[in-house]
Amino acid sequence: MATRLSRTESYSLLALSLACFGILANTLQGEGEPLIASIAFSGLAFSFCYALIRWLGNAFMHRGFKGKDLCKLKQTEIPETMGAVCAMVYLSIIVVFIPWPFYKDIVAATSGGGNRDVMKEIEQVETGRLLHRFPHNKLASYLSAILSLQCIVLLGIGDDLFDIRWRHKVFIPAIAAIPMLIVYFVDFGVTQMVVPTPLRPYLGELLDIGWLYYVYMALLSIFSSNSINILAGINGIEVAQSLVIALLIVFNDCLYLFVTPYPHPATDSHLFSLYLLLPFIGVSLALLMHNWYPAKVFVGDTYCYFAGMVFAVDGILGHFSKTLILLLLPQGFNFIYSAPQLFHLVPCPRHRLPHLNPRTGLLECSRAEFKKPLTRPIAESLKLLHRLRMLDVEVDKEGTVVSCSNFTIINLWLVWFGPMREDQLALGLLGFQTAVGLMGLFIRHRMALLVFTQDNL
Ligand code: UD1
Ligand code: MG
């Protein structure tokens, strides 16, 4: 990989950064305009991340953060764990952004800025009595989000360094979720679920599930991080799927912010969601430009965990965790479909990514080979899946199952549509994901009336 930026790249990044700095300086003249500032910060996040990935690639290789691109004829080594660069840029940016969303409140609470003419007793200033006007709970939410994300990044880098075992790393996100869950507990403490209309005669309108709600939120964090990590293995797919989810959430946020009459009760939480997502889109785009086929860097598990946690934090603190689940349906399907291999009912090789046929240059589904014969119920289930076209099973002359395609939707896609080039495969899967996501949002807002009495849009 070229470690230096080309002249065009340097000038473009410089121009973008200067424009963003200009916009930021401008927001300080007025009321802070946090949304505009957030967009400018996202532009900066993109430029910094793009340049740093280039500059740091070799340093990462020297420290052993490298991996072989398994789906290529010539398996050269390229830098891995570039997600760590993304995460660091992202975290710095959202930390520097903190004053903006609270600018107005800081001014009001400290009687500075627009309120300068308000006279204050010296005593009041010292005891900070006026600070009750400051929305500490909002700041706490924001800080807890940052803390949770920092936790996951640390744990993710640990995983990339030491290759933690699957059964242990599944729980990594639950630990990282604790700061956010505590703030949720103290601040909102809402543990009720709206019951779908058909079930109301039995359960009532609202069902309080108490502490189980916290289990649900911790599970959501575990699911969203790990499900992105196992829908992986071809160039660009980890980052691009995260970008699709992020863009769909942003679209949903915009529906609340710009389409519904202002002020909507959910305005603040959707603004909060945008503040967290826009810089994420910035750093992810920069990473995608280096990770798309043919990849020049790998993202590492750090990125997958980090991206999943951004969504979990966003969905939980933004109060749209159910909508988030709708957007994670393809990942959910991949998770359930993978279960036989994840729980070792069927042998699971270290890597399940597709296999390159060197003669055609196209990817084919990779297979799990069975040295020992499978037990009867499992063998019969696999054959049934084969008949349903949900798996490709190979049997020998006696009818014993000798191998089957690995249980991921990436391989299933190849079973359905035949061998194809790596980027076509990625594009196909992303198109599918976008379609499912849009349908999910449509169902969320249009059909919600069938199962709930009202849509909260
Ligand atoms: C998960 C998957 C594994 C898949 C791997 C690929 C499960 C249970 N685990 O494991 O099946 O093979 O992700 O990321 O589903 N690589 C490529 N091309 C790519 C991306 C990755 O060749 O586009 C290879 C590289 O050699 C890279 C390695 O995969 O070094 C990274 O694998 P890692 O993220 O450590 O695997 P897991 O997350 O443990
Ligand atoms: Mg991985």
Tab-separated table of N, CA, C and O and ligand atoms in Angstrom, residues 66-71 80 163 166 169 229-230 232-236 238 298 300-301 342 348 350-353 408 422, ligand 1:
chain	number	residue	atom	x	y	z
A	66	LYS	N	-0.985	-7.707	11.086
A	66	LYS	CA	-1.103	-7.899	9.643
A	66	LYS	C	-1.847	-9.199	9.377
A	66	LYS	O	-1.954	-10.055	10.256
A	67	GLY	N	-2.380	-9.320	8.172
A	67	GLY	CA	-3.116	-10.531	7.848
A	67	GLY	C	-3.002	-10.822	6.366
A	67	GLY	O	-2.729	-9.917	5.563
A	68	LYS	N	-3.204	-12.116	6.013
A	68	LYS	CA	-3.151	-12.506	4.599
A	68	LYS	C	-4.539	-12.389	4.000
A	68	LYS	O	-5.511	-12.812	4.614
A	69	ASP	N	-4.619	-11.829	2.795
A	69	ASP	CA	-5.904	-11.768	2.110
A	69	ASP	C	-6.159	-13.135	1.482
A	69	ASP	O	-5.577	-13.488	0.456
A	70	LEU	N	-7.052	-13.904	2.137
A	70	LEU	CA	-7.203	-15.313	1.767
A	70	LEU	C	-7.943	-15.531	0.445
A	70	LEU	O	-7.867	-16.602	-0.137
A	71	CYS	N	-8.682	-14.530	-0.012
A	71	CYS	CA	-9.451	-14.722	-1.248
A	71	CYS	C	-8.705	-14.193	-2.476
A	71	CYS	O	-9.346	-13.776	-3.450
A	80	GLU	N	-3.557	-4.983	9.499
A	80	GLU	CA	-4.834	-5.371	10.095
A	80	GLU	C	-5.129	-4.443	11.273
A	80	GLU	O	-4.295	-3.619	11.638
A	163	ASP	N	-6.122	-12.829	20.196
A	163	ASP	CA	-7.050	-13.804	19.635
A	163	ASP	C	-7.832	-14.554	20.724
A	163	ASP	O	-7.695	-15.766	20.897
A	166	TRP	N	-13.628	-17.786	21.210
A	166	TRP	CA	-14.997	-17.377	20.916
A	166	TRP	C	-15.892	-17.376	22.133
A	166	TRP	O	-16.637	-16.447	22.368
A	169	LYS	N	-15.034	-14.308	24.107
A	169	LYS	CA	-15.197	-12.966	23.550
A	169	LYS	C	-16.647	-12.590	23.281
A	169	LYS	O	-16.959	-11.423	23.127
A	229	ASN	N	-19.200	-9.112	13.428
A	229	ASN	CA	-17.920	-9.827	13.306
A	229	ASN	C	-18.059	-11.160	12.574
A	229	ASN	O	-17.108	-11.612	11.945
A	230	ILE	N	-19.230	-11.801	12.653
A	230	ILE	CA	-19.310	-13.085	11.942
A	230	ILE	C	-19.906	-12.950	10.544
A	230	ILE	O	-19.902	-13.900	9.787
A	232	ALA	N	-18.484	-11.604	8.034
A	232	ALA	CA	-17.214	-11.007	7.632
A	232	ALA	C	-16.428	-11.986	6.780
A	232	ALA	O	-16.802	-13.147	6.666
A	233	GLY	N	-15.361	-11.497	6.194
A	233	GLY	CA	-14.457	-12.399	5.490
A	233	GLY	C	-14.212	-12.043	4.037
A	233	GLY	O	-13.311	-12.570	3.417
A	234	ILE	N	-15.044	-11.158	3.459
A	234	ILE	CA	-14.710	-10.702	2.111
A	234	ILE	C	-14.475	-9.195	2.172
A	234	ILE	O	-15.042	-8.516	3.028
A	235	ASN	N	-13.646	-8.715	1.293
A	235	ASN	CA	-13.212	-7.310	1.337
A	235	ASN	C	-14.393	-6.348	1.432
A	235	ASN	O	-15.345	-6.431	0.653
A	236	GLY	N	-14.311	-5.477	2.405
A	236	GLY	CA	-15.280	-4.384	2.500
A	236	GLY	C	-16.576	-4.696	3.226
A	236	GLY	O	-17.307	-3.779	3.589
A	238	GLU	N	-17.454	-5.862	6.239
A	238	GLU	CA	-17.677	-5.428	7.630
A	238	GLU	C	-18.014	-3.934	7.679
A	238	GLU	O	-18.975	-3.524	8.325
A	298	PHE	N	-7.024	-4.393	6.483
A	298	PHE	CA	-8.130	-5.099	7.126
A	298	PHE	C	-8.606	-4.303	8.321
A	298	PHE	O	-7.859	-3.501	8.887
A	300	GLY	N	-10.007	-5.609	11.286
A	300	GLY	CA	-9.778	-6.225	12.605
A	300	GLY	C	-11.064	-6.345	13.404
A	300	GLY	O	-12.080	-5.727	13.072
A	301	ASP	N	-11.007	-7.151	14.455
A	301	ASP	CA	-12.200	-7.331	15.290
A	301	ASP	C	-12.542	-6.043	16.027
A	301	ASP	O	-13.709	-5.796	16.355
A	342	LEU	N	-21.564	-22.450	15.330
A	342	LEU	CA	-21.089	-21.724	16.520
A	342	LEU	C	-21.165	-22.617	17.752
A	342	LEU	O	-20.318	-22.568	18.627
A	348	CYS	N	-16.745	-26.617	12.902
A	348	CYS	CA	-16.583	-25.243	12.415
A	348	CYS	C	-15.105	-24.967	12.181
A	348	CYS	O	-14.315	-24.959	13.118
A	350	ARG	N	-11.638	-22.756	11.362
A	350	ARG	CA	-11.234	-21.442	11.872
A	350	ARG	C	-11.778	-20.333	10.970
A	350	ARG	O	-12.257	-19.317	11.424
A	351	HIS	N	-11.662	-20.518	9.656
A	351	HIS	CA	-12.176	-19.504	8.742
A	351	HIS	C	-13.298	-20.067	7.888
A	351	HIS	O	-13.181	-21.158	7.351
A	352	ARG	N	-14.372	-19.298	7.792
A	352	ARG	CA	-15.506	-19.771	6.978
A	352	ARG	C	-15.685	-18.914	5.733
A	352	ARG	O	-16.712	-18.982	5.072
A	353	LEU	N	-14.734	-18.030	5.459
A	353	LEU	CA	-14.913	-17.155	4.298
A	353	LEU	C	-14.852	-17.974	3.007
A	353	LEU	O	-14.297	-19.071	2.989
A	408	THR	N	-22.882	-19.577	6.586
A	408	THR	CA	-22.942	-18.106	6.662
A	408	THR	C	-23.745	-17.633	5.452
A	408	THR	O	-23.795	-18.348	4.441
A	422	GLU	N	-15.346	-11.284	-5.975
A	422	GLU	CA	-15.470	-10.863	-4.575
A	422	GLU	C	-16.299	-9.579	-4.411
A	422	GLU	O	-17.153	-9.484	-3.528
B	1	UD1	C1	-14.741	-14.384	11.825
B	1	UD1	C2	-15.503	-15.618	11.339
B	1	UD1	C3	-14.652	-16.479	10.411
B	1	UD1	C4	-14.194	-15.622	9.247
B	1	UD1	C5	-13.432	-14.396	9.769
B	1	UD1	C6	-13.068	-13.486	8.598
B	1	UD1	C7	-17.129	-16.928	12.558
B	1	UD1	C8	-17.403	-17.757	13.743
B	1	UD1	N1	-15.903	-16.411	12.480
B	1	UD1	O1	-13.708	-14.849	12.669
B	1	UD1	O2	-15.414	-17.575	9.955
B	1	UD1	O3	-13.351	-16.370	8.409
B	1	UD1	O4	-14.267	-13.643	10.696
B	1	UD1	O5	-12.941	-12.171	8.916
B	1	UD1	O6	-17.969	-16.718	11.721
B	1	UD1	N2	-9.766	-11.960	5.872
B	1	UD1	C9	-9.657	-12.011	4.500
B	1	UD1	N3	-10.379	-11.145	3.745
B	1	UD1	C10	-11.218	-10.220	4.282
B	1	UD1	C11	-11.335	-10.163	5.697
B	1	UD1	C12	-10.594	-11.048	6.452
B	1	UD1	O7	-8.923	-12.816	3.975
B	1	UD1	O8	-11.832	-9.446	3.562
B	1	UD1	C13	-8.962	-12.855	6.697
B	1	UD1	C14	-7.542	-12.310	6.876
B	1	UD1	O9	-6.641	-13.358	6.866
B	1	UD1	C15	-7.611	-11.683	8.252
B	1	UD1	C16	-8.578	-12.602	8.960
B	1	UD1	O10	-9.536	-12.991	7.974
B	1	UD1	O11	-6.352	-11.652	8.885
B	1	UD1	C17	-9.281	-11.917	10.106
B	1	UD1	O12	-10.001	-12.852	10.800
B	1	UD1	P1	-10.566	-12.515	12.262
B	1	UD1	O13	-11.324	-11.239	12.233
B	1	UD1	O14	-9.494	-12.659	13.265
B	1	UD1	O15	-11.579	-13.737	12.422
B	1	UD1	P2	-12.747	-13.891	13.481
B	1	UD1	O16	-13.404	-12.583	13.728
B	1	UD1	O17	-12.245	-14.633	14.659
